[in-house]
């Protein structure tokens, strides 16, 4: 509802209340007021109020908006006196035309109405100004909030686009290095690896990093990545994905798991001579994804570029929620990712 409708509603309410008041007076004191007066006064007040609203009050308020607050308030107060004079003049004209049917006592009626109703009319004017001020404040506040939200969304999209531009070269270079490392030893595996890499990059390029995807789809993408690394490391790498029945349709940021798995492989093999095991466990009840590996122990927890991107993306999607965690427990390096 805009400001004009609010004030029209106010005048309608005042008209109804005046009509009720005069009707009660007519019933209790029949000789004090005529039937014509019962209907003319409320209707006349309503019409005059709406007329002054459109031709005087709203244009005046908008005109004063260009001044500073103090000057604006002073001008509105001064023009309030003019508003009262116009209102009383028009009311007395209605009285002379429809009730007295004469302008002989116009001056006395005008003076008497001013003296008896000046404060009430001025209060009506100030009340209307207050409504317009309140509407203006709420409207500006709403626009400011909307603008702020739009900026936050645009900022979030820009951050995600930046993270995406950082993620793709990072993964591509590592994967191509893996192909180069085995191409002379096993061309068939190198060919298979390039096919898997091509499929994975196609999915990456076609994915919308701003949107959430179902966990089932995210795990399928991670599986493609792990199949690439499995060809490279053969029996040195084992991985298991366990997901309960209720977790497959949960939503996660697109490609949020791949940097974590990549980090587990990269750092897990450092200084390790045996097999590296990676476990992905998803519990829908706790709404948590756990990625853990039995690789190199954490001596100094410093997040890699990929994990830093994961944390930033999760903060965008869960600004007030639980964030990404990296810690070690019982010989396992554990990554915890909250599910929305």
Short mmCIF file of C-alpha atoms in Angstrom, two decimals:
data_model
loop_
_atom_site.label_atom_id
_atom_site.label_comp_id
_atom_site.label_asym_id
_atom_site.label_seq_id
_atom_site.Cartn_x
_atom_site.Cartn_y
_atom_site.Cartn_z
CA UNK A 1 0.00 0.00 0.00
CA UNK A 2 1.49 3.36 -1.05
CA UNK A 3 1.36 6.60 0.93
CA UNK A 4 -1.69 7.96 -0.90
CA UNK A 5 -3.74 4.88 -0.07
CA UNK A 6 -2.73 5.09 3.57
CA UNK A 7 -3.96 8.69 3.85
CA UNK A 8 -7.18 7.96 1.93
CA UNK A 9 -7.77 5.12 4.38
CA UNK A 10 -7.20 7.59 7.23
CA UNK A 11 -9.70 10.07 5.83
CA UNK A 12 -12.20 7.27 5.26
CA UNK A 13 -11.82 6.22 8.88
CA UNK A 14 -12.24 9.81 10.09
CA UNK A 15 -15.32 10.19 7.89
CA UNK A 16 -16.90 7.02 9.27
CA UNK A 17 -16.14 8.03 12.87
CA UNK A 18 -17.60 11.51 12.29
CA UNK A 19 -20.70 9.98 10.73
CA UNK A 20 -21.14 7.68 13.73
CA UNK A 21 -20.63 10.57 16.15
CA UNK A 22 -23.18 12.78 14.39
CA UNK A 23 -25.66 9.93 14.06
CA UNK A 24 -25.49 9.30 17.81
CA UNK A 25 -26.02 13.02 18.41
CA UNK A 26 -29.02 12.95 16.08
CA UNK A 27 -30.51 10.01 17.97
CA UNK A 28 -29.90 11.43 21.44
CA UNK A 29 -30.53 15.11 20.66
CA UNK A 30 -32.73 15.29 17.54
CA UNK A 31 -33.09 19.06 17.66
CA UNK A 32 -29.34 19.77 17.91
CA UNK A 33 -28.47 18.59 14.40
CA UNK A 34 -30.36 17.98 11.15
CA UNK A 35 -30.27 14.90 8.98
CA UNK A 36 -28.53 16.94 6.26
CA UNK A 37 -25.76 17.95 8.65
CA UNK A 38 -25.28 14.33 9.70
CA UNK A 39 -24.27 13.37 6.15
CA UNK A 40 -22.88 16.63 4.74
CA UNK A 41 -20.16 17.16 7.35
CA UNK A 42 -18.51 13.69 7.04
CA UNK A 43 -18.81 13.61 3.27
CA UNK A 44 -17.61 17.20 2.90
CA UNK A 45 -14.64 16.62 5.22
CA UNK A 46 -13.69 13.48 3.27
CA UNK A 47 -13.86 15.17 -0.14
CA UNK A 48 -11.97 18.27 1.05
CA UNK A 49 -9.31 16.15 2.75
CA UNK A 50 -8.72 14.06 -0.38
CA UNK A 51 -8.70 17.19 -2.58
CA UNK A 52 -6.07 18.92 -0.44
CA UNK A 53 -4.09 15.69 -0.26
CA UNK A 54 -3.57 15.59 -4.02
CA UNK A 55 -3.36 19.29 -4.90
CA UNK A 56 -1.52 20.59 -1.83
CA UNK A 57 -0.11 18.17 0.74
CA UNK A 58 1.70 15.57 -1.40
CA UNK A 59 3.16 18.11 -3.90
CA UNK A 60 4.29 20.24 -0.94
CA UNK A 61 5.90 17.28 0.82
CA UNK A 62 7.78 16.25 -2.33
CA UNK A 63 8.90 19.84 -2.91
CA UNK A 64 10.33 20.12 0.61
CA UNK A 65 12.21 16.82 0.19
CA UNK A 66 15.08 18.65 -1.53
CA UNK A 67 15.89 20.66 1.62
CA UNK A 68 17.79 19.55 4.70
CA UNK A 69 15.83 17.98 7.52
CA UNK A 70 15.63 21.05 9.78
CA UNK A 71 14.58 23.42 7.00
CA UNK A 72 12.17 20.82 5.67
CA UNK A 73 10.42 20.50 9.03
CA UNK A 74 10.16 24.28 9.42
CA UNK A 75 8.62 24.66 5.96
CA UNK A 76 6.15 21.85 6.55
CA UNK A 77 5.10 23.43 9.85
CA UNK A 78 4.58 26.85 8.22
CA UNK A 79 2.66 25.37 5.31
CA UNK A 80 0.55 23.55 7.89
CA UNK A 81 -0.99 26.89 8.85
CA UNK A 82 -1.82 27.54 5.20
CA UNK A 83 -3.33 24.05 4.98
CA UNK A 84 -5.61 24.79 7.96
CA UNK A 85 -6.80 28.06 6.37
CA UNK A 86 -7.58 26.31 3.08
CA UNK A 87 -9.35 23.46 4.81
CA UNK A 88 -11.51 25.75 6.96
CA UNK A 89 -12.31 27.95 3.97
CA UNK A 90 -13.55 24.97 1.95
CA UNK A 91 -15.51 23.51 4.88
CA UNK A 92 -17.28 26.82 5.48
CA UNK A 93 -18.07 27.02 1.76
CA UNK A 94 -19.67 23.57 1.93
CA UNK A 95 -21.62 24.68 5.00
CA UNK A 96 -22.83 27.84 3.25
CA UNK A 97 -23.82 25.98 0.06
CA UNK A 98 -25.55 22.89 1.45
CA UNK A 99 -26.68 23.73 4.99
CA UNK A 100 -27.06 27.49 5.53
CA UNK A 101 -27.67 28.03 1.79
CA UNK A 102 -26.39 31.56 2.27
CA UNK A 103 -23.06 33.41 2.40
CA UNK A 104 -24.34 36.25 4.62
CA UNK A 105 -22.65 34.90 7.78
CA UNK A 106 -19.62 33.55 5.93
CA UNK A 107 -17.06 35.71 7.81
CA UNK A 108 -18.46 34.86 11.21
CA UNK A 109 -18.68 31.16 10.32
CA UNK A 110 -15.08 31.17 9.06
CA UNK A 111 -13.78 32.95 12.19
CA UNK A 112 -15.76 30.70 14.50
CA UNK A 113 -14.56 27.53 12.78
CA UNK A 114 -10.94 28.71 12.91
CA UNK A 115 -11.15 29.43 16.63
CA UNK A 116 -12.86 26.17 17.51
CA UNK A 117 -11.20 23.72 15.11
CA UNK A 118 -7.75 25.12 14.30
CA UNK A 119 -5.88 22.70 16.57
CA UNK A 120 -7.90 19.66 15.38
CA UNK A 121 -7.33 20.51 11.72
CA UNK A 122 -3.63 21.13 12.30
CA UNK A 123 -3.37 17.76 14.04
CA UNK A 124 -4.98 16.10 11.02
CA UNK A 125 -2.40 17.78 8.81
CA UNK A 126 0.51 16.72 11.03
CA UNK A 127 -0.84 13.19 11.22
CA UNK A 128 -0.91 12.98 7.43
CA UNK A 129 2.66 14.32 7.26
CA UNK A 130 3.69 11.72 9.83
CA UNK A 131 2.15 8.94 7.73
CA UNK A 132 4.00 10.14 4.62
CA UNK A 133 7.24 10.41 6.60
CA UNK A 134 6.77 6.90 7.98
CA UNK A 135 6.05 5.53 4.52
CA UNK A 136 9.09 7.32 3.10
CA UNK A 137 11.31 5.93 5.88
CA UNK A 138 10.06 2.35 5.45
CA UNK A 139 10.27 2.61 1.66
CA UNK A 140 13.87 3.91 1.76
CA UNK A 141 14.83 1.30 4.35
CA UNK A 142 13.34 -1.47 2.22
CA UNK A 143 15.17 -0.21 -0.87
CA UNK A 144 18.41 -0.02 1.10
CA UNK A 145 17.99 -3.60 2.35
CA UNK A 146 17.14 -4.82 -1.15
CA UNK A 147 20.13 -2.97 -2.59
CA UNK A 148 22.38 -4.41 0.10
CA UNK A 149 21.14 -7.93 -0.60
CA UNK A 150 21.70 -7.44 -4.33
CA UNK A 151 25.25 -6.28 -3.65
CA UNK A 152 25.87 -9.27 -1.38
CA UNK A 153 24.55 -11.65 -4.04
CA UNK A 154 26.66 -10.00 -6.74
CA UNK A 155 29.70 -10.07 -4.45
CA UNK A 156 29.08 -13.74 -3.70
CA UNK A 157 28.77 -14.55 -7.41
CA UNK A 158 31.98 -12.65 -8.14
CA UNK A 159 33.79 -14.56 -5.41
CA UNK A 160 32.52 -17.88 -6.73
CA UNK A 161 33.56 -16.98 -10.26
CA UNK A 162 37.02 -16.09 -8.96
CA UNK A 163 37.26 -19.36 -7.04
CA UNK A 164 36.17 -21.26 -10.12
CA UNK A 165 38.84 -19.62 -12.26
CA UNK A 166 41.41 -20.62 -9.63
CA UNK A 167 40.13 -24.20 -9.22
CA UNK A 168 40.05 -25.29 -12.86
CA UNK A 169 43.70 -24.53 -13.78
CA UNK A 170 44.83 -25.98 -10.44
CA UNK A 171 43.14 -29.33 -11.11
CA UNK A 172 43.96 -29.35 -14.84
CA UNK A 173 47.69 -28.91 -14.35
CA UNK A 174 47.87 -31.65 -11.73
CA UNK A 175 45.89 -34.09 -13.87
CA UNK A 176 47.93 -33.42 -17.01
CA UNK A 177 51.10 -33.97 -15.03
CA UNK A 178 49.71 -37.35 -14.01
CA UNK A 179 49.07 -38.26 -17.67
CA UNK A 180 52.60 -37.20 -18.62
CA UNK A 181 54.06 -39.34 -15.83
CA UNK A 182 52.53 -42.59 -17.18
CA UNK A 183 52.25 -42.02 -20.93
CA UNK A 184 55.55 -43.75 -21.73
CA UNK A 185 54.90 -46.67 -19.38
CA UNK A 186 51.29 -47.45 -20.25
CA UNK A 187 49.67 -45.75 -23.23
CA UNK A 188 46.34 -47.53 -22.68
CA UNK A 189 46.03 -46.20 -19.15
CA UNK A 190 47.13 -42.76 -20.32
CA UNK A 191 44.41 -42.81 -22.99
CA UNK A 192 41.81 -43.94 -20.45
CA UNK A 193 42.95 -41.23 -18.09
CA UNK A 194 42.64 -38.54 -20.77
CA UNK A 195 39.10 -39.70 -21.59
CA UNK A 196 38.12 -39.54 -17.92
CA UNK A 197 39.81 -36.16 -17.62
CA UNK A 198 37.91 -34.88 -20.67
CA UNK A 199 34.59 -36.02 -19.17
CA UNK A 200 35.43 -34.48 -15.82
CA UNK A 201 36.45 -31.11 -17.31
CA UNK A 202 33.30 -31.05 -19.46
CA UNK A 203 31.19 -31.50 -16.34
CA UNK A 204 33.21 -28.82 -14.56
CA UNK A 205 32.85 -26.26 -17.36
CA UNK A 206 29.10 -26.91 -17.70
CA UNK A 207 28.45 -26.73 -13.96
CA UNK A 208 26.99 -23.65 -12.32
CA UNK A 209 29.20 -22.99 -9.29
CA UNK A 210 26.59 -20.56 -7.91
CA UNK A 211 24.01 -23.30 -7.41
CA UNK A 212 23.62 -26.20 -5.05
CA UNK A 213 23.54 -29.74 -6.42
CA UNK A 214 22.26 -32.97 -4.92
CA UNK A 215 24.89 -34.96 -3.06
CA UNK A 216 24.44 -37.96 -5.34
CA UNK A 217 25.56 -35.87 -8.32
CA UNK A 218 28.48 -34.39 -6.39
CA UNK A 219 29.72 -37.86 -5.41
CA UNK A 220 29.47 -39.01 -9.02
CA UNK A 221 31.79 -36.17 -10.03
CA UNK A 222 34.22 -37.01 -7.22
CA UNK A 223 34.15 -40.64 -8.38
CA UNK A 224 35.28 -39.57 -11.84
CA UNK A 225 38.17 -37.66 -10.32
CA UNK A 226 39.19 -40.60 -8.13
CA UNK A 227 39.07 -42.94 -11.11
CA UNK A 228 41.63 -40.69 -12.82
CA UNK A 229 43.92 -40.79 -9.81
CA UNK A 230 43.37 -44.54 -9.37
CA UNK A 231 44.84 -45.15 -12.82
CA UNK A 232 47.90 -43.18 -11.83
CA UNK A 233 48.55 -44.70 -8.40
CA UNK A 234 47.10 -48.18 -9.07
CA UNK A 235 47.19 -50.33 -5.90
CA UNK A 236 48.76 -47.56 -3.85
CA UNK A 237 45.40 -45.77 -3.70
CA UNK A 238 42.16 -47.16 -2.33
CA UNK A 239 38.96 -45.25 -1.76
CA UNK A 240 35.51 -46.02 -0.38
CA UNK A 241 32.34 -43.93 -0.52
CA UNK A 242 29.64 -44.70 2.04
CA UNK A 243 26.34 -42.83 2.05
CA UNK A 244 23.19 -43.71 3.98
CA UNK A 245 19.84 -43.92 2.23
CA UNK A 246 18.61 -40.49 3.26
CA UNK A 247 21.65 -38.52 2.16
CA UNK A 248 21.57 -38.78 -1.63
CA UNK A 249 19.17 -35.84 -2.14
CA UNK A 250 20.84 -33.45 0.28
CA UNK A 251 22.20 -30.25 -1.28
CA UNK A 252 25.84 -29.17 -1.39
CA UNK A 253 27.78 -26.51 -3.34
CA UNK A 254 28.84 -27.79 -6.73
CA UNK A 255 32.38 -29.29 -6.82
CA UNK A 256 32.97 -28.73 -3.11
CA UNK A 257 34.47 -32.19 -2.49
CA UNK A 258 36.97 -32.47 -5.34
CA UNK A 259 39.56 -30.04 -3.83
CA UNK A 260 39.36 -31.91 -0.52
CA UNK A 261 39.98 -35.29 -2.14
CA UNK A 262 42.74 -33.81 -4.28
CA UNK A 263 44.38 -32.35 -1.18
CA UNK A 264 44.13 -35.74 0.59
CA UNK A 265 45.95 -37.45 -2.28
CA UNK A 266 48.57 -34.75 -2.73
CA UNK A 267 49.56 -34.43 0.93
CA UNK A 268 48.64 -37.97 1.96
CA UNK A 269 51.36 -39.53 -0.21
CA UNK A 270 54.09 -37.19 1.02
CA UNK A 271 56.52 -39.27 3.08
CA UNK A 272 54.23 -42.33 2.91
CA UNK A 273 55.50 -45.62 1.51
CA UNK A 274 52.39 -47.75 1.94
CA UNK A 275 48.84 -47.66 0.62
CA UNK A 276 46.78 -44.47 0.93
CA UNK A 277 43.15 -45.03 1.89
CA UNK A 278 40.51 -42.35 1.43
CA UNK A 279 37.08 -42.72 3.02
CA UNK A 280 34.05 -40.57 2.22
CA UNK A 281 31.28 -40.94 4.78
CA UNK A 282 27.97 -39.10 4.61
CA UNK A 283 25.55 -39.10 7.52
CA UNK A 284 22.20 -37.46 6.78
CA UNK A 285 21.25 -37.40 10.47
CA UNK A 286 24.27 -35.32 11.48
CA UNK A 287 24.18 -33.47 8.12
CA UNK A 288 27.91 -33.86 7.77
CA UNK A 289 30.31 -35.11 5.09
CA UNK A 290 33.52 -36.64 6.40
CA UNK A 291 36.52 -37.11 4.11
CA UNK A 292 39.43 -38.80 5.84
CA UNK A 293 42.71 -40.37 4.83
CA UNK A 294 45.45 -42.34 6.56
CA UNK A 295 48.25 -40.39 4.92
CA UNK A 296 50.86 -38.04 6.32
CA UNK A 297 50.09 -36.75 9.79
CA UNK A 298 49.25 -33.12 10.37
CA UNK A 299 52.27 -31.51 11.98
CA UNK A 300 51.30 -27.95 11.14
CA UNK A 301 47.76 -27.34 9.90
CA UNK A 302 48.17 -24.97 6.97
CA UNK A 303 45.34 -24.93 4.46
CA UNK A 304 46.24 -25.41 0.83
CA UNK A 305 44.90 -23.18 -1.91
CA UNK A 306 42.15 -25.71 -2.67
CA UNK A 307 41.04 -26.04 0.96
CA UNK A 308 41.04 -22.27 1.38
CA UNK A 309 38.66 -22.09 -1.59
CA UNK A 310 36.45 -24.72 0.03
CA UNK A 311 36.24 -22.72 3.24
CA UNK A 312 35.42 -19.49 1.38
CA UNK A 313 32.69 -21.16 -0.66
CA UNK A 314 31.13 -22.75 2.42
CA UNK A 315 31.15 -19.36 4.16
CA UNK A 316 29.20 -17.91 1.23
CA UNK A 317 26.55 -20.62 1.48
CA UNK A 318 26.51 -20.83 5.28
CA UNK A 319 27.46 -17.34 6.55
CA UNK A 320 26.15 -18.08 10.06
CA UNK A 321 26.58 -21.86 10.14
CA UNK A 322 29.23 -24.42 11.01
CA UNK A 323 32.31 -24.04 8.84
CA UNK A 324 34.79 -26.48 7.33
CA UNK A 325 37.06 -28.33 9.79
CA UNK A 326 40.43 -30.04 9.31
CA UNK A 327 41.97 -32.08 12.14
CA UNK A 328 43.66 -35.38 13.00
CA UNK A 329 42.31 -38.22 15.12
CA UNK A 330 43.41 -41.85 15.66
CA UNK A 331 45.84 -41.78 12.73
CA UNK A 332 43.32 -40.28 10.29
CA UNK A 333 43.43 -36.79 8.74
CA UNK A 334 39.78 -35.73 8.84
CA UNK A 335 37.89 -33.10 6.86
CA UNK A 336 34.38 -32.21 8.03
CA UNK A 337 32.02 -30.42 5.63
CA UNK A 338 28.61 -29.31 6.92
CA UNK A 339 25.59 -30.04 4.74
CA UNK A 340 23.00 -27.30 4.47
#
